[in-house]
PDB file of C-alpha atoms and ligand atoms in Angstrom:
ATOM      1  CA  UNK A   1      22.693   2.086 -20.149  1.00 78.00           C
ATOM      2  CA  UNK A   2      20.233   1.905 -17.157  1.00 84.00           C
ATOM      3  CA  UNK A   3      20.897   0.229 -13.959  1.00 92.00           C
ATOM      4  CA  UNK A   4      19.950  -3.545 -14.145  1.00 96.00           C
ATOM      5  CA  UNK A   5      17.188  -3.971 -11.775  1.00 95.00           C
ATOM      6  CA  UNK A   6      18.158  -7.497 -10.732  1.00 96.00           C
ATOM      7  CA  UNK A   7      21.239  -5.613  -9.284  1.00 97.00           C
ATOM      8  CA  UNK A   8      18.888  -3.041  -7.650  1.00 96.00           C
ATOM      9  CA  UNK A   9      17.190  -5.432  -5.830  1.00 96.00           C
ATOM     10  CA  UNK A  10      20.139  -7.559  -5.352  1.00 97.00           C
ATOM     11  CA  UNK A  11      22.097  -4.787  -3.022  1.00 97.00           C
ATOM     12  CA  UNK A  12      18.338  -2.740  -1.676  1.00 97.00           C
ATOM     13  CA  UNK A  13      18.156  -6.454  -0.587  1.00 98.00           C
ATOM     14  CA  UNK A  14      20.826  -5.614   2.316  1.00 98.00           C
ATOM     15  CA  UNK A  15      18.876  -3.033   3.410  1.00 98.00           C
ATOM     16  CA  UNK A  16      17.098  -4.752   6.456  1.00 98.00           C
ATOM     17  CA  UNK A  17      13.699  -4.339   6.923  1.00 98.00           C
ATOM     18  CA  UNK A  18      10.498  -5.019   8.709  1.00 98.00           C
ATOM     19  CA  UNK A  19       7.625  -6.392   6.551  1.00 98.00           C
ATOM     20  CA  UNK A  20       3.942  -5.003   6.497  1.00 98.00           C
ATOM     21  CA  UNK A  21       0.345  -5.547   4.946  1.00 98.00           C
ATOM     22  CA  UNK A  22      -1.122  -3.183   3.719  1.00 98.00           C
ATOM     23  CA  UNK A  23      -4.931  -3.436   3.567  1.00 98.00           C
ATOM     24  CA  UNK A  24      -7.643  -1.285   1.786  1.00 98.00           C
ATOM     25  CA  UNK A  25     -10.828  -1.644   0.271  1.00 97.00           C
ATOM     26  CA  UNK A  26     -12.865  -0.436  -2.542  1.00 95.00           C
ATOM     27  CA  UNK A  27     -16.166   1.424  -2.429  1.00 92.00           C
ATOM     28  CA  UNK A  28     -18.695  -1.745  -1.943  1.00 95.00           C
ATOM     29  CA  UNK A  29     -16.528  -2.025   0.694  1.00 94.00           C
ATOM     30  CA  UNK A  30     -14.591  -5.138  -0.424  1.00 96.00           C
ATOM     31  CA  UNK A  31     -11.615  -5.694   1.480  1.00 97.00           C
ATOM     32  CA  UNK A  32      -7.629  -5.804  -0.375  1.00 98.00           C
ATOM     33  CA  UNK A  33      -4.337  -6.200   0.824  1.00 98.00           C
ATOM     34  CA  UNK A  34      -0.440  -6.634  -0.052  1.00 98.00           C
ATOM     35  CA  UNK A  35       2.619  -7.534   1.526  1.00 98.00           C
ATOM     36  CA  UNK A  36       5.032  -4.517   1.283  1.00 98.00           C
ATOM     37  CA  UNK A  37       8.591  -3.437   2.570  1.00 98.00           C
ATOM     38  CA  UNK A  38       8.935  -0.278   0.775  1.00 98.00           C
ATOM     39  CA  UNK A  39       7.170   2.111   3.352  1.00 98.00           C
ATOM     40  CA  UNK A  40       8.479   4.854   5.629  1.00 98.00           C
ATOM     41  CA  UNK A  41       7.399   7.533   8.089  1.00 98.00           C
ATOM     42  CA  UNK A  42       7.846  10.912   6.093  1.00 98.00           C
ATOM     43  CA  UNK A  43       6.742  13.449   8.609  1.00 98.00           C
ATOM     44  CA  UNK A  44       5.818  14.455  12.125  1.00 98.00           C
ATOM     45  CA  UNK A  45       3.781  17.423  12.028  1.00 98.00           C
ATOM     46  CA  UNK A  46       1.565  16.888  10.062  1.00 98.00           C
ATOM     47  CA  UNK A  47       1.771  13.108  10.723  1.00 98.00           C
ATOM     48  CA  UNK A  48       2.763  11.272   7.192  1.00 98.00           C
ATOM     49  CA  UNK A  49       3.745   7.928   6.282  1.00 98.00           C
ATOM     50  CA  UNK A  50       4.286   7.124   2.658  1.00 98.00           C
ATOM     51  CA  UNK A  51       4.062   3.491   0.960  1.00 98.00           C
ATOM     52  CA  UNK A  52       5.169   2.551  -2.531  1.00 98.00           C
ATOM     53  CA  UNK A  53       2.938  -0.001  -4.918  1.00 98.00           C
ATOM     54  CA  UNK A  54       3.273  -1.792  -7.912  1.00 98.00           C
ATOM     55  CA  UNK A  55       0.682  -0.579 -11.170  1.00 98.00           C
ATOM     56  CA  UNK A  56       0.701  -3.856 -11.503  1.00 98.00           C
ATOM     57  CA  UNK A  57      -0.405  -5.126  -8.329  1.00 98.00           C
ATOM     58  CA  UNK A  58      -4.275  -6.357  -8.195  1.00 98.00           C
ATOM     59  CA  UNK A  59      -4.747  -4.223  -5.402  1.00 98.00           C
ATOM     60  CA  UNK A  60      -3.400  -1.014  -7.034  1.00 98.00           C
ATOM     61  CA  UNK A  61      -7.185   0.517  -8.279  1.00 98.00           C
ATOM     62  CA  UNK A  62      -8.513   0.149  -4.795  1.00 97.00           C
ATOM     63  CA  UNK A  63      -6.247   2.793  -3.314  1.00 98.00           C
ATOM     64  CA  UNK A  64      -7.757   4.649  -5.766  1.00 98.00           C
ATOM     65  CA  UNK A  65     -11.167   3.692  -4.900  1.00 95.00           C
ATOM     66  CA  UNK A  66     -11.375   4.253  -1.074  1.00 96.00           C
ATOM     67  CA  UNK A  67      -8.353   7.143  -0.280  1.00 98.00           C
ATOM     68  CA  UNK A  68      -7.602   4.768   2.982  1.00 98.00           C
ATOM     69  CA  UNK A  69      -5.053   2.515   4.059  1.00 98.00           C
ATOM     70  CA  UNK A  70      -3.969   0.722   6.522  1.00 98.00           C
ATOM     71  CA  UNK A  71      -0.326  -0.631   7.251  1.00 98.00           C
ATOM     72  CA  UNK A  72      -0.548  -3.494   9.520  1.00 98.00           C
ATOM     73  CA  UNK A  73       3.532  -4.057  11.174  1.00 98.00           C
ATOM     74  CA  UNK A  74       3.867  -8.319  10.885  1.00 98.00           C
ATOM     75  CA  UNK A  75       5.064  -9.859  14.572  1.00 98.00           C
ATOM     76  CA  UNK A  76       7.674 -12.760  14.233  1.00 98.00           C
ATOM     77  CA  UNK A  77       5.230 -15.635  13.536  1.00 98.00           C
ATOM     78  CA  UNK A  78       3.040 -13.761  11.155  1.00 98.00           C
ATOM     79  CA  UNK A  79       5.495 -15.253   7.744  1.00 98.00           C
ATOM     80  CA  UNK A  80       2.901 -17.037   6.378  1.00 98.00           C
ATOM     81  CA  UNK A  81       0.464 -14.022   6.404  1.00 98.00           C
ATOM     82  CA  UNK A  82       3.309 -12.499   4.890  1.00 98.00           C
ATOM     83  CA  UNK A  83       3.581 -14.885   2.157  1.00 98.00           C
ATOM     84  CA  UNK A  84      -0.009 -14.961   1.714  1.00 98.00           C
ATOM     85  CA  UNK A  85      -0.726 -11.129   1.182  1.00 98.00           C
ATOM     86  CA  UNK A  86       2.497 -11.786  -1.400  1.00 98.00           C
ATOM     87  CA  UNK A  87       0.739 -13.746  -3.429  1.00 98.00           C
ATOM     88  CA  UNK A  88      -2.136 -12.521  -6.329  1.00 98.00           C
ATOM     89  CA  UNK A  89      -5.360 -14.235  -6.330  1.00 95.00           C
ATOM     90  CA  UNK A  90      -7.836 -15.807  -4.401  1.00 92.00           C
ATOM     91  CA  UNK A  91      -9.832 -14.447  -1.276  1.00 94.00           C
ATOM     92  CA  UNK A  92      -6.693 -13.331   0.949  1.00 97.00           C
ATOM     93  CA  UNK A  93      -8.762 -12.849   3.846  1.00 97.00           C
ATOM     94  CA  UNK A  94     -10.535 -16.064   4.323  1.00 96.00           C
ATOM     95  CA  UNK A  95      -9.746 -17.663   7.654  1.00 96.00           C
ATOM     96  CA  UNK A  96      -7.869 -14.546   8.424  1.00 97.00           C
ATOM     97  CA  UNK A  97      -8.420 -13.185  11.796  1.00 97.00           C
ATOM     98  CA  UNK A  98      -8.706  -9.192  10.821  1.00 98.00           C
ATOM     99  CA  UNK A  99     -11.633  -6.656  12.164  1.00 97.00           C
ATOM    100  CA  UNK A 100     -12.885  -3.487  10.767  1.00 97.00           C
ATOM    101  CA  UNK A 101     -10.732   0.158  11.588  1.00 96.00           C
ATOM    102  CA  UNK A 102     -12.211   3.527  12.107  1.00 96.00           C
ATOM    103  CA  UNK A 103     -11.963   4.161   8.392  1.00 95.00           C
ATOM    104  CA  UNK A 104     -13.842   0.944   7.281  1.00 95.00           C
ATOM    105  CA  UNK A 105     -10.754  -0.657   6.577  1.00 96.00           C
ATOM    106  CA  UNK A 106      -9.184  -4.177   7.938  1.00 97.00           C
ATOM    107  CA  UNK A 107      -6.989  -4.596  10.986  1.00 98.00           C
ATOM    108  CA  UNK A 108      -5.119  -7.455  11.121  1.00 98.00           C
ATOM    109  CA  UNK A 109      -5.072  -9.341  14.332  1.00 98.00           C
ATOM    110  CA  UNK A 110      -2.055 -10.335  15.973  1.00 97.00           C
ATOM    111  CA  UNK A 111       0.141  -7.759  14.406  1.00 98.00           C
ATOM    112  CA  UNK A 112       3.096  -5.413  16.238  1.00 98.00           C
ATOM    113  CA  UNK A 113       0.664  -2.759  15.899  1.00 98.00           C
ATOM    114  CA  UNK A 114      -1.474  -0.379  12.786  1.00 98.00           C
ATOM    115  CA  UNK A 115      -1.654   2.342  11.392  1.00 98.00           C
ATOM    116  CA  UNK A 116      -4.589   3.949   9.677  1.00 98.00           C
ATOM    117  CA  UNK A 117      -4.229   6.331   7.453  1.00 98.00           C
ATOM    118  CA  UNK A 118      -6.095   8.597   4.324  1.00 98.00           C
ATOM    119  CA  UNK A 119      -4.480   9.106   0.997  1.00 98.00           C
ATOM    120  CA  UNK A 120      -3.520  13.280   0.822  1.00 98.00           C
ATOM    121  CA  UNK A 121      -1.033  12.799  -2.083  1.00 98.00           C
ATOM    122  CA  UNK A 122      -0.106  10.017  -4.721  1.00 98.00           C
ATOM    123  CA  UNK A 123       3.542  10.716  -6.762  1.00 98.00           C
ATOM    124  CA  UNK A 124       4.748   8.833  -9.627  1.00 98.00           C
ATOM    125  CA  UNK A 125       7.418   6.208  -9.251  1.00 98.00           C
ATOM    126  CA  UNK A 126       8.411   4.516 -12.206  1.00 97.00           C
ATOM    127  CA  UNK A 127       6.718   1.327 -12.273  1.00 97.00           C
ATOM    128  CA  UNK A 128       4.842   2.011  -8.681  1.00 98.00           C
ATOM    129  CA  UNK A 129       3.286   5.108  -7.099  1.00 98.00           C
ATOM    130  CA  UNK A 130       3.936   6.553  -3.835  1.00 98.00           C
ATOM    131  CA  UNK A 131       0.807   7.211  -2.088  1.00 98.00           C
ATOM    132  CA  UNK A 132       1.065   9.578   1.065  1.00 98.00           C
ATOM    133  CA  UNK A 133      -0.826   8.930   3.969  1.00 98.00           C
ATOM    134  CA  UNK A 134      -2.025  11.392   6.736  1.00 98.00           C
ATOM    135  CA  UNK A 135      -2.252   9.027  10.158  1.00 98.00           C
ATOM    136  CA  UNK A 136      -5.941   9.061  11.524  1.00 98.00           C
ATOM    137  CA  UNK A 137      -5.131   6.611  13.958  1.00 98.00           C
ATOM    138  CA  UNK A 138      -2.329   4.151  15.400  1.00 98.00           C
ATOM    139  CA  UNK A 139      -2.007   1.256  17.552  1.00 97.00           C
ATOM    140  CA  UNK A 140       0.789  -0.750  19.014  1.00 97.00           C
ATOM    141  CA  UNK A 141       1.001  -3.577  21.104  1.00 91.00           C
ATOM    142  CA  UNK A 142       4.201  -5.815  21.910  1.00 88.00           C
ATOM    143  CA  UNK A 143       6.397  -8.895  20.163  1.00 95.00           C
ATOM    144  CA  UNK A 144       8.793  -9.173  18.148  1.00 97.00           C
ATOM    145  CA  UNK A 145       9.232  -8.342  14.561  1.00 98.00           C
ATOM    146  CA  UNK A 146       9.606 -10.361  11.466  1.00 98.00           C
ATOM    147  CA  UNK A 147      12.272  -9.191   9.189  1.00 98.00           C
ATOM    148  CA  UNK A 148      13.430  -9.359   5.484  1.00 98.00           C
ATOM    149  CA  UNK A 149      16.801  -9.260   4.841  1.00 98.00           C
ATOM    150  CA  UNK A 150      18.674 -10.147   1.042  1.00 98.00           C
ATOM    151  CA  UNK A 151      15.325 -11.609  -0.058  1.00 97.00           C
ATOM    152  CA  UNK A 152      14.320 -14.189   3.164  1.00 98.00           C
ATOM    153  CA  UNK A 153      12.505 -13.169   6.286  1.00 98.00           C
ATOM    154  CA  UNK A 154      14.482 -13.547   9.287  1.00 98.00           C
ATOM    155  CA  UNK A 155      14.001 -13.056  12.970  1.00 98.00           C
ATOM    156  CA  UNK A 156      15.872 -10.959  15.508  1.00 96.00           C
ATOM    157  CA  UNK A 157      17.881 -12.465  17.557  1.00 92.00           C
ATOM    158  CA  UNK A 158      18.188  -9.875  20.691  1.00 81.00           C
ATOM    159  CA  UNK A 159      21.545  -9.390  22.350  1.00 70.00           C
TER     160      UNK A 159
HETATM  161  C1  FMN B 201       8.948  -8.717   1.960  1.00 72.90           C
HETATM  162  C2  FMN B 201       8.398  -8.230   0.571  1.00 72.90           C
HETATM  163  C3  FMN B 201       7.817  -6.889   0.247  1.00 72.90           C
HETATM  164  C4  FMN B 201       7.320  -6.106  -1.018  1.00 72.90           C
HETATM  165  N1  FMN B 201       7.419  -5.177  -1.036  1.00 72.90           N
HETATM  166  C5  FMN B 201       6.240  -4.366  -1.719  1.00 72.90           C
HETATM  167  C6  FMN B 201       6.151  -3.065  -1.880  1.00 72.90           C
HETATM  168  O1  FMN B 201       6.525  -2.074  -0.636  1.00 72.90           O
HETATM  169  N2  FMN B 201       4.752  -2.724  -2.393  1.00 72.90           N
HETATM  170  C7  FMN B 201       4.589  -3.772  -3.730  1.00 72.90           C
HETATM  171  O2  FMN B 201       3.867  -3.338  -4.494  1.00 72.90           O
HETATM  172  N3  FMN B 201       4.931  -4.655  -3.521  1.00 72.90           N
HETATM  173  C8  FMN B 201       5.728  -5.209  -2.752  1.00 72.90           C
HETATM  174  N4  FMN B 201       5.779  -6.493  -2.772  1.00 72.90           N
HETATM  175  C9  FMN B 201       5.089  -7.606  -3.948  1.00 72.90           C
HETATM  176  C10 FMN B 201       3.578  -7.866  -3.485  1.00 72.90           C
HETATM  177  O3  FMN B 201       3.221  -8.189  -2.246  1.00 72.90           O
HETATM  178  C11 FMN B 201       3.206  -8.733  -4.668  1.00 72.90           C
HETATM  179  O4  FMN B 201       3.217  -7.934  -5.811  1.00 72.90           O
HETATM  180  C12 FMN B 201       1.213  -9.365  -4.232  1.00 72.90           C
HETATM  181  O5  FMN B 201       1.608  -9.951  -5.456  1.00 72.90           O
HETATM  182  C13 FMN B 201       0.688  -7.854  -4.290  1.00 72.90           C
HETATM  183  O6  FMN B 201      -0.341  -8.639  -4.262  1.00 72.90           O
HETATM  184  P1  FMN B 201      -2.191  -8.375  -5.231  1.00 72.90           P
HETATM  185  O7  FMN B 201      -1.522  -8.503  -6.368  1.00 72.90           O
HETATM  186  O8  FMN B 201      -2.689  -9.295  -4.994  1.00 72.90           O
HETATM  187  O9  FMN B 201      -2.493  -7.346  -4.997  1.00 72.90           O
HETATM  188  C14 FMN B 201       6.852  -7.835  -1.426  1.00 72.90           C
HETATM  189  C15 FMN B 201       6.632  -8.657  -1.551  1.00 72.90           C
HETATM  190  C16 FMN B 201       7.685  -9.141  -0.801  1.00 72.90           C
HETATM  191  C17 FMN B 201       7.357 -10.699  -0.589  1.00 72.90           C
END
């Protein structure tokens, strides 16, 4: 019998993560984005990272349109932004401060940092796909992260 997906979500929810918004665009330049924590660094030489995207997401086809994405690493005060990008529909970018990066894809303001990538490979992953992105440019700032643990947003308490 296949393992219960609800139980998998509950146990994997014990693995605390940061929170990102992954942005991309279609051929016309229209921006899209979704909240994601299934992301990881993959290789330093060459510089690669991977993201996992749900096939059901509205943003899903646009990664194939542009073959570009930006990983925006959210700061502690950006929970509302995370909620917005975790909800399908509407103009997610309305009123959201951003500018276009070197690859023409939105970079959100006031994050901890961002990484601009070109998709070099896409792998099957059940109800998700895994996009491997080669890093073209990255920038970081200071600040505290937004965290996600046991299905809730959390704040880092430094000792
Ligand atoms: C903390 C958090 C992490 C998430 N991680 C992912 C992820 O890694 N990949 C993914 O496809 N969806 C993830 N989601 C769900 C998407 O953000 C959600 O399905 C969103 O509505 C998709 O937007 P879209 O349909 O406009 O593309 C996550 C949601 C939250 C709240």
